XYZ file of C-alpha atoms in Angstrom:
454
model
C 84.671 -40.809 -30.142
C 85.740 -41.011 -34.095
C 89.240 -42.268 -33.151
C 87.037 -44.967 -30.844
C 85.084 -45.774 -33.596
C 87.620 -46.403 -36.427
C 89.430 -48.244 -34.125
C 86.978 -50.802 -33.363
C 86.342 -51.538 -37.391
C 90.144 -52.228 -37.217
C 89.014 -54.432 -34.451
C 86.890 -55.995 -36.862
C 89.080 -55.963 -39.489
C 92.548 -57.704 -38.320
C 90.308 -60.249 -36.352
C 89.019 -60.992 -39.724
C 91.176 -60.993 -41.708
C 92.563 -64.270 -43.069
C 95.000 -66.449 -41.331
C 96.736 -66.926 -44.347
C 97.875 -63.082 -44.626
C 99.909 -62.815 -41.358
C 102.287 -64.624 -41.832
C 104.218 -61.535 -42.954
C 103.806 -59.698 -39.923
C 102.402 -60.411 -36.607
C 97.847 -59.467 -35.387
C 100.206 -56.610 -33.513
C 102.022 -54.963 -35.352
C 99.348 -55.118 -38.579
C 97.109 -53.759 -36.205
C 99.266 -51.143 -35.050
C 99.962 -49.795 -37.799
C 95.598 -49.973 -38.830
C 95.974 -47.607 -36.350
C 98.472 -44.874 -37.348
C 97.200 -44.950 -40.439
C 93.406 -44.617 -39.501
C 94.990 -41.088 -37.050
C 96.552 -39.479 -40.268
C 93.579 -40.081 -42.168
C 91.835 -38.334 -39.158
C 93.720 -35.640 -38.583
C 93.545 -35.031 -42.898
C 90.415 -33.907 -42.877
C 89.602 -32.297 -39.669
C 92.244 -30.181 -40.789
C 90.091 -30.558 -44.388
C 86.978 -29.646 -42.268
C 88.574 -26.349 -40.332
C 89.498 -25.041 -43.390
C 86.599 -25.824 -45.571
C 84.815 -24.907 -42.235
C 86.543 -20.792 -41.550
C 85.762 -20.308 -45.251
C 82.511 -21.199 -44.514
C 82.682 -18.417 -41.642
C 83.851 -15.679 -43.484
C 80.961 -16.286 -45.276
C 78.524 -16.435 -43.898
C 79.720 -12.929 -42.052
C 79.836 -11.303 -46.172
C 76.976 -12.266 -46.013
C 75.140 -10.975 -42.711
C 76.916 -7.776 -43.665
C 75.289 -7.750 -47.535
C 72.129 -8.155 -45.566
C 72.183 -5.579 -43.349
C 73.679 -3.042 -45.824
C 70.361 -4.360 -48.793
C 67.993 -4.077 -44.966
C 69.243 0.020 -44.546
C 68.993 0.547 -48.853
C 65.986 -1.031 -48.484
C 65.259 1.265 -46.182
C 66.406 4.345 -47.425
C 64.520 3.603 -50.681
C 61.593 2.391 -49.343
C 61.541 6.407 -47.198
C 61.900 7.674 -50.850
C 59.550 5.544 -51.693
C 56.674 7.077 -49.592
C 58.196 10.181 -49.732
C 56.474 9.986 -52.998
C 54.271 9.038 -52.363
C 53.462 11.431 -48.900
C 51.587 14.563 -49.637
C 52.383 18.763 -48.961
C 51.182 19.137 -45.120
C 53.136 14.896 -43.843
C 55.790 16.713 -44.913
C 55.450 19.949 -43.421
C 54.267 17.426 -40.017
C 57.431 15.843 -39.839
C 59.104 19.038 -40.590
C 58.295 20.269 -37.798
C 58.021 17.577 -35.462
C 61.313 17.184 -36.444
C 62.366 21.142 -35.482
C 60.574 21.694 -31.912
C 63.026 18.389 -31.774
C 65.953 20.265 -32.450
C 64.874 23.133 -29.701
C 64.468 20.580 -27.171
C 67.675 19.573 -27.340
C 68.916 23.798 -28.122
C 66.968 23.814 -24.677
C 68.584 21.406 -22.835
C 71.988 22.464 -23.819
C 70.948 25.604 -22.387
C 69.617 25.048 -19.306
C 72.629 22.282 -18.647
C 74.904 25.106 -19.544
C 73.328 28.161 -17.443
C 73.356 26.053 -14.918
C 77.196 24.537 -15.300
C 78.055 28.289 -14.401
C 77.590 29.819 -18.741
C 75.755 33.179 -18.789
C 73.752 33.604 -21.507
C 74.198 36.029 -23.246
C 77.634 34.369 -24.469
C 75.961 31.159 -25.127
C 73.258 33.243 -27.514
C 76.864 33.308 -29.490
C 77.659 30.177 -29.478
C 77.244 27.201 -31.791
C 75.102 24.335 -31.957
C 79.474 22.776 -32.236
C 80.719 24.018 -29.001
C 77.759 23.917 -27.332
C 78.249 20.816 -27.513
C 82.023 20.320 -27.464
C 81.399 22.237 -23.639
C 78.942 19.774 -22.240
C 81.353 17.227 -22.649
C 83.668 19.941 -21.067
C 81.781 19.836 -18.497
C 80.723 15.704 -18.444
C 84.613 14.948 -17.961
C 84.976 17.462 -15.068
C 82.147 16.339 -12.999
C 83.561 12.518 -13.936
C 86.050 14.049 -12.619
C 84.286 14.847 -9.482
C 83.243 11.961 -7.491
C 88.208 10.670 -7.005
C 89.980 12.873 -5.239
C 92.219 15.017 -7.905
C 94.387 17.632 -6.670
C 94.940 20.239 -8.920
C 97.478 22.897 -8.167
C 96.291 27.257 -6.998
C 96.463 29.700 -4.211
C 95.141 30.580 -1.114
C 95.343 33.483 0.680
C 95.984 32.929 3.928
C 93.621 34.294 6.895
C 97.407 36.304 7.867
C 96.659 37.733 4.099
C 100.037 36.538 2.676
C 99.354 33.941 -0.829
C 99.943 30.661 -0.416
C 100.610 27.738 -3.876
C 98.717 24.661 -2.027
C 96.828 22.388 -4.078
C 93.260 22.024 -3.837
C 90.191 19.894 -3.504
C 86.653 20.327 -4.806
C 83.993 17.986 -3.757
C 80.945 20.201 -4.220
C 81.048 23.422 -3.062
C 83.241 22.430 -0.699
C 86.855 23.387 -1.460
C 90.265 22.173 0.252
C 93.948 23.423 0.095
C 96.716 21.285 1.117
C 100.543 23.115 1.798
C 103.070 20.242 2.044
C 105.686 22.858 2.877
C 103.882 24.922 4.573
C 101.504 22.490 6.697
C 99.383 24.055 6.739
C 95.410 22.424 5.303
C 91.932 23.454 5.971
C 89.060 24.035 4.570
C 88.755 27.413 1.695
C 85.573 29.499 -0.181
C 85.391 31.947 -3.276
C 85.562 35.410 -1.482
C 86.037 38.618 -3.912
C 87.351 36.087 -6.689
C 89.766 34.771 -4.805
C 90.031 31.314 -2.903
C 90.025 32.177 0.897
C 91.406 29.901 3.817
C 87.869 29.651 6.323
C 89.586 27.537 8.365
C 92.169 25.066 9.054
C 93.125 21.533 10.724
C 95.171 20.046 13.259
C 97.904 18.174 12.898
C 95.934 15.222 12.721
C 93.009 16.762 10.317
C 96.621 17.676 8.112
C 97.928 13.986 8.414
C 94.611 12.549 6.848
C 94.342 15.681 4.116
C 97.358 14.101 3.628
C 97.536 10.384 3.020
C 94.064 11.696 0.985
C 96.119 13.462 -1.844
C 98.882 10.873 -2.186
C 96.667 7.340 -1.416
C 94.189 8.899 -3.432
C 92.226 7.345 -0.352
C 91.308 8.903 3.297
C 89.006 10.615 6.333
C 89.004 13.979 6.007
C 87.193 16.852 8.362
C 83.137 18.467 6.128
C 82.465 20.987 7.055
C 78.371 20.026 6.723
C 77.001 23.930 6.701
C 79.074 25.003 4.022
C 81.335 27.999 6.879
C 78.208 29.571 7.789
C 79.679 27.719 11.716
C 82.201 28.977 11.532
C 81.512 31.741 10.125
C 78.982 32.051 13.218
C 81.882 31.361 15.472
C 83.406 33.647 14.261
C 81.177 36.544 14.659
C 79.668 35.626 18.359
C 80.963 37.863 20.386
C 81.946 36.554 24.680
C 80.530 38.548 27.234
C 81.804 41.474 28.094
C 82.435 42.364 24.106
C 79.103 42.068 23.935
C 78.346 44.898 26.613
C 80.505 47.382 25.254
C 79.175 47.393 22.243
C 75.782 49.156 23.950
C 77.488 52.662 24.318
C 78.067 54.422 26.706
C 74.156 53.924 28.254
C 75.428 50.692 28.925
C 77.399 52.035 32.341
C 74.281 53.013 34.406
C 72.802 49.920 33.675
C 75.319 48.266 34.632
C 75.551 49.858 37.471
C 71.752 49.197 38.469
C 71.737 45.756 38.124
C 74.802 44.285 40.588
C 73.596 47.615 42.898
C 70.504 45.391 42.785
C 72.285 41.795 43.294
C 74.068 43.725 46.454
C 70.993 45.450 47.442
C 68.921 41.734 47.341
C 71.959 39.361 48.578
C 71.863 41.569 51.477
C 67.515 41.636 52.209
C 68.188 37.556 51.065
C 70.417 37.075 54.708
C 68.377 39.821 56.712
C 64.889 38.626 55.794
C 66.470 34.437 55.999
C 67.846 35.620 59.529
C 65.275 36.937 61.928
C 63.747 34.423 64.203
C 61.145 33.063 62.805
C 57.734 34.654 64.934
C 55.898 32.336 67.302
C 52.529 32.129 67.137
C 49.801 33.372 69.895
C 46.137 33.700 68.944
C 45.484 34.470 72.592
C 47.040 34.448 75.873
C 46.177 30.698 76.471
C 48.186 29.883 74.056
C 50.860 32.016 75.853
C 50.431 29.836 78.852
C 51.586 26.983 76.494
C 54.843 29.261 74.745
C 55.899 28.311 79.039
C 54.387 26.418 80.409
C 52.925 28.820 83.277
C 49.246 28.191 84.890
C 48.649 31.641 85.354
C 45.641 33.107 83.575
C 47.143 33.928 80.895
C 48.927 37.308 81.446
C 51.609 38.702 80.321
C 54.207 37.752 83.653
C 53.918 34.390 82.842
C 55.949 34.483 79.647
C 59.649 35.001 80.055
C 61.941 37.439 78.810
C 63.173 34.860 76.705
C 60.559 33.727 75.325
C 60.983 35.507 72.088
C 63.431 37.107 69.653
C 64.347 39.538 67.956
C 61.616 41.713 67.136
C 58.452 40.167 68.487
C 60.993 40.301 71.951
C 61.147 43.767 71.822
C 56.517 43.927 71.301
C 56.878 41.878 74.277
C 59.164 43.544 75.741
C 57.120 46.497 75.530
C 53.578 45.721 76.943
C 55.138 44.303 79.006
C 56.312 46.583 80.535
C 53.297 49.548 80.000
C 52.266 51.433 82.653
C 49.353 52.223 81.223
C 46.701 51.530 77.992
C 47.695 53.672 76.140
C 50.227 53.702 76.392
C 51.407 50.300 75.347
C 49.267 50.765 72.352
C 51.811 54.040 71.416
C 54.866 52.082 72.135
C 53.947 48.711 70.402
C 52.336 51.514 67.028
C 56.101 52.966 66.839
C 57.923 49.956 67.869
C 55.454 47.958 64.881
C 56.201 51.155 62.605
C 59.933 50.779 62.966
C 60.130 46.879 61.733
C 58.166 47.998 58.957
C 60.683 50.305 57.718
C 63.439 48.279 58.832
C 62.575 44.485 56.687
C 61.541 47.380 53.613
C 64.456 49.048 53.466
C 65.750 49.358 50.328
C 63.568 47.107 48.103
C 62.585 50.934 46.360
C 65.551 50.603 45.159
C 65.213 47.025 43.551
C 61.745 48.425 42.504
C 63.645 51.869 40.313
C 65.670 48.861 38.893
C 62.695 46.833 37.521
C 61.756 49.789 36.166
C 64.451 52.284 35.418
C 66.771 49.692 33.751
C 64.236 48.734 30.574
C 64.101 52.964 30.103
C 67.768 53.593 30.092
C 68.024 51.063 27.415
C 65.139 52.371 25.260
C 66.904 55.821 25.074
C 69.879 54.221 24.690
C 68.319 52.761 21.547
C 66.594 55.371 20.246
C 70.227 57.187 20.528
C 71.630 53.978 18.400
C 69.649 53.788 16.026
C 69.664 58.137 15.432
C 73.681 58.134 15.167
C 72.988 54.692 12.603
C 70.625 56.844 10.670
C 73.357 59.493 10.620
C 75.786 57.023 9.491
C 73.227 56.415 6.399
C 73.169 59.740 5.735
C 76.841 60.330 5.436
C 77.960 56.982 3.263
C 74.837 56.045 2.000
C 72.287 53.182 2.853
C 74.806 50.419 0.041
C 75.873 48.513 2.699
C 73.881 46.335 4.514
C 76.282 45.303 6.881
C 76.795 48.860 7.965
C 72.550 49.136 8.730
C 72.710 45.939 10.168
C 74.893 46.552 12.524
C 74.605 49.192 13.140
C 70.935 48.380 14.421
C 73.258 45.945 16.151
C 74.748 47.259 18.420
C 71.763 49.708 19.539
C 69.399 47.188 20.113
C 72.082 46.050 22.761
C 71.151 48.271 25.204
C 67.598 47.209 25.290
C 68.633 44.300 25.514
C 70.748 44.478 28.664
C 67.968 46.988 30.454
C 65.677 43.319 30.327
C 68.300 41.095 31.372
C 68.780 43.595 34.487
C 64.855 44.687 34.438
C 63.281 41.434 35.233
C 65.587 39.423 37.921
C 64.779 43.014 39.830
C 60.749 42.415 39.295
C 61.103 39.183 40.347
C 63.368 39.611 43.705
C 61.190 42.943 44.654
C 58.398 41.229 43.968
C 59.445 38.658 46.639
C 61.851 40.296 48.334
C 58.353 41.833 49.589
C 56.127 39.139 49.438
C 58.566 38.212 52.158
C 58.783 40.953 53.772
C 55.093 41.840 54.351
C 53.945 38.226 55.798
C 57.066 38.737 58.198
C 55.568 42.183 59.580
C 52.060 40.424 59.671
C 52.600 38.235 61.692
C 54.235 41.121 63.425
C 51.731 42.871 63.845
C 48.995 40.420 64.649
C 51.267 39.488 67.679
C 51.444 43.701 69.013
C 47.673 42.386 68.364
C 47.007 39.692 70.289
C 49.491 41.488 73.092
C 47.312 44.101 73.472
C 43.161 42.645 73.364
C 44.870 40.451 76.692
C 46.470 43.738 77.917
C 43.263 45.156 78.342
C 41.629 41.934 79.707
C 44.303 41.709 82.561
C 42.935 45.028 82.879
C 39.681 44.500 82.817
C 40.477 41.759 85.406
C 41.484 43.993 88.030
C 39.311 45.854 88.301
C 37.328 43.609 89.449
C 39.248 41.818 91.328
C 39.409 45.505 93.727
C 35.686 46.510 92.825
C 35.144 42.457 95.157
C 37.567 43.526 97.074
C 35.109 46.706 98.104
C 32.217 45.666 97.999
C 33.752 43.187 101.060
C 36.114 45.286 102.792
C 32.487 47.679 103.501
C 29.956 44.515 104.081
């Protein structure tokens, strides 16, 4: 802006300059000389202004610092003047508030250090400066925990060997990586030593190695903090679980196997029985064989019925007298009932005895547990809980055997009773039908006698 203004002024001066003075030089040369001179003067002026500006800035900064210092001194002097005018009670109030603030800060320090793992006895022996230093160390430790930071340490592997490995701790979870042995996994503190609780496969080992080398990667995380692994290791197979029950498991298992075989046999037996044809009167027998005779047993062929129903029909058809027929029908029904209900009692006995055997095994196991507690004391809870768990295995197994046995016994007994009731109804129909036939024969003979006598 200044150059433009000076250039305009020189142009005006050059045009207003007398023409007689331009005899020595041309107007263009004069103009260039004037511009150069003006430019030099401008540069000198700008340099002078910059120097003055720097000096003024330094002076202003020094004055501002003096003002701040004077303000602080004024505040101190004003506080001193106020304290001179304060009463003794006001001074005591201020001192009390300062002491409360001091106690509050100390309590915050102690609480933070206690949560960080320090012992209360050791905190009482530390000075305030040492507490502040420990807080700073904890703050630095937590800051380092925000990024993957591997440290060298020793890890006790699952086979009992001690391995030098890199460890990474993020909160309550610790990973370990052994570059030499190509082993990695999750570790936890056990008995004061860092022990492995699970191992990784090759893919997860490569991910952890990438995290250790490149500071970024994907790693396996156990949100249960090892509880899932511990539960998986503590879980037993079905055979191992049953063996824990001891000697009383043997009769329970035998009862269960026998009941299962009998139930399978009874299911096959009842399923293979032919269906009982419902017959409620002699007319129904006519409909079975399609006969037009008046409801006689002879109207039905031997092939009309099957199985137990055929045996009843055969007895009723070939019986000579009604008394003989009824006795044979009753005897056949009793045989069929015995055949239908055979072995059902074994399943019922199993359903009743299996829980008692389980309870007996539990009582024996509890007695053994209390005997161990008497001999070795009750200081170890694992011994007590393990003994009780083993003692309850027999009760569990007894109920597992008894409940299905009870259900199977009820179903099979109901099916057998239903089939027997149908056979019994058919036998009653046979008996009543034979009585009607006998009565008709008697009437027919009486009529024939009357006709012959007349």
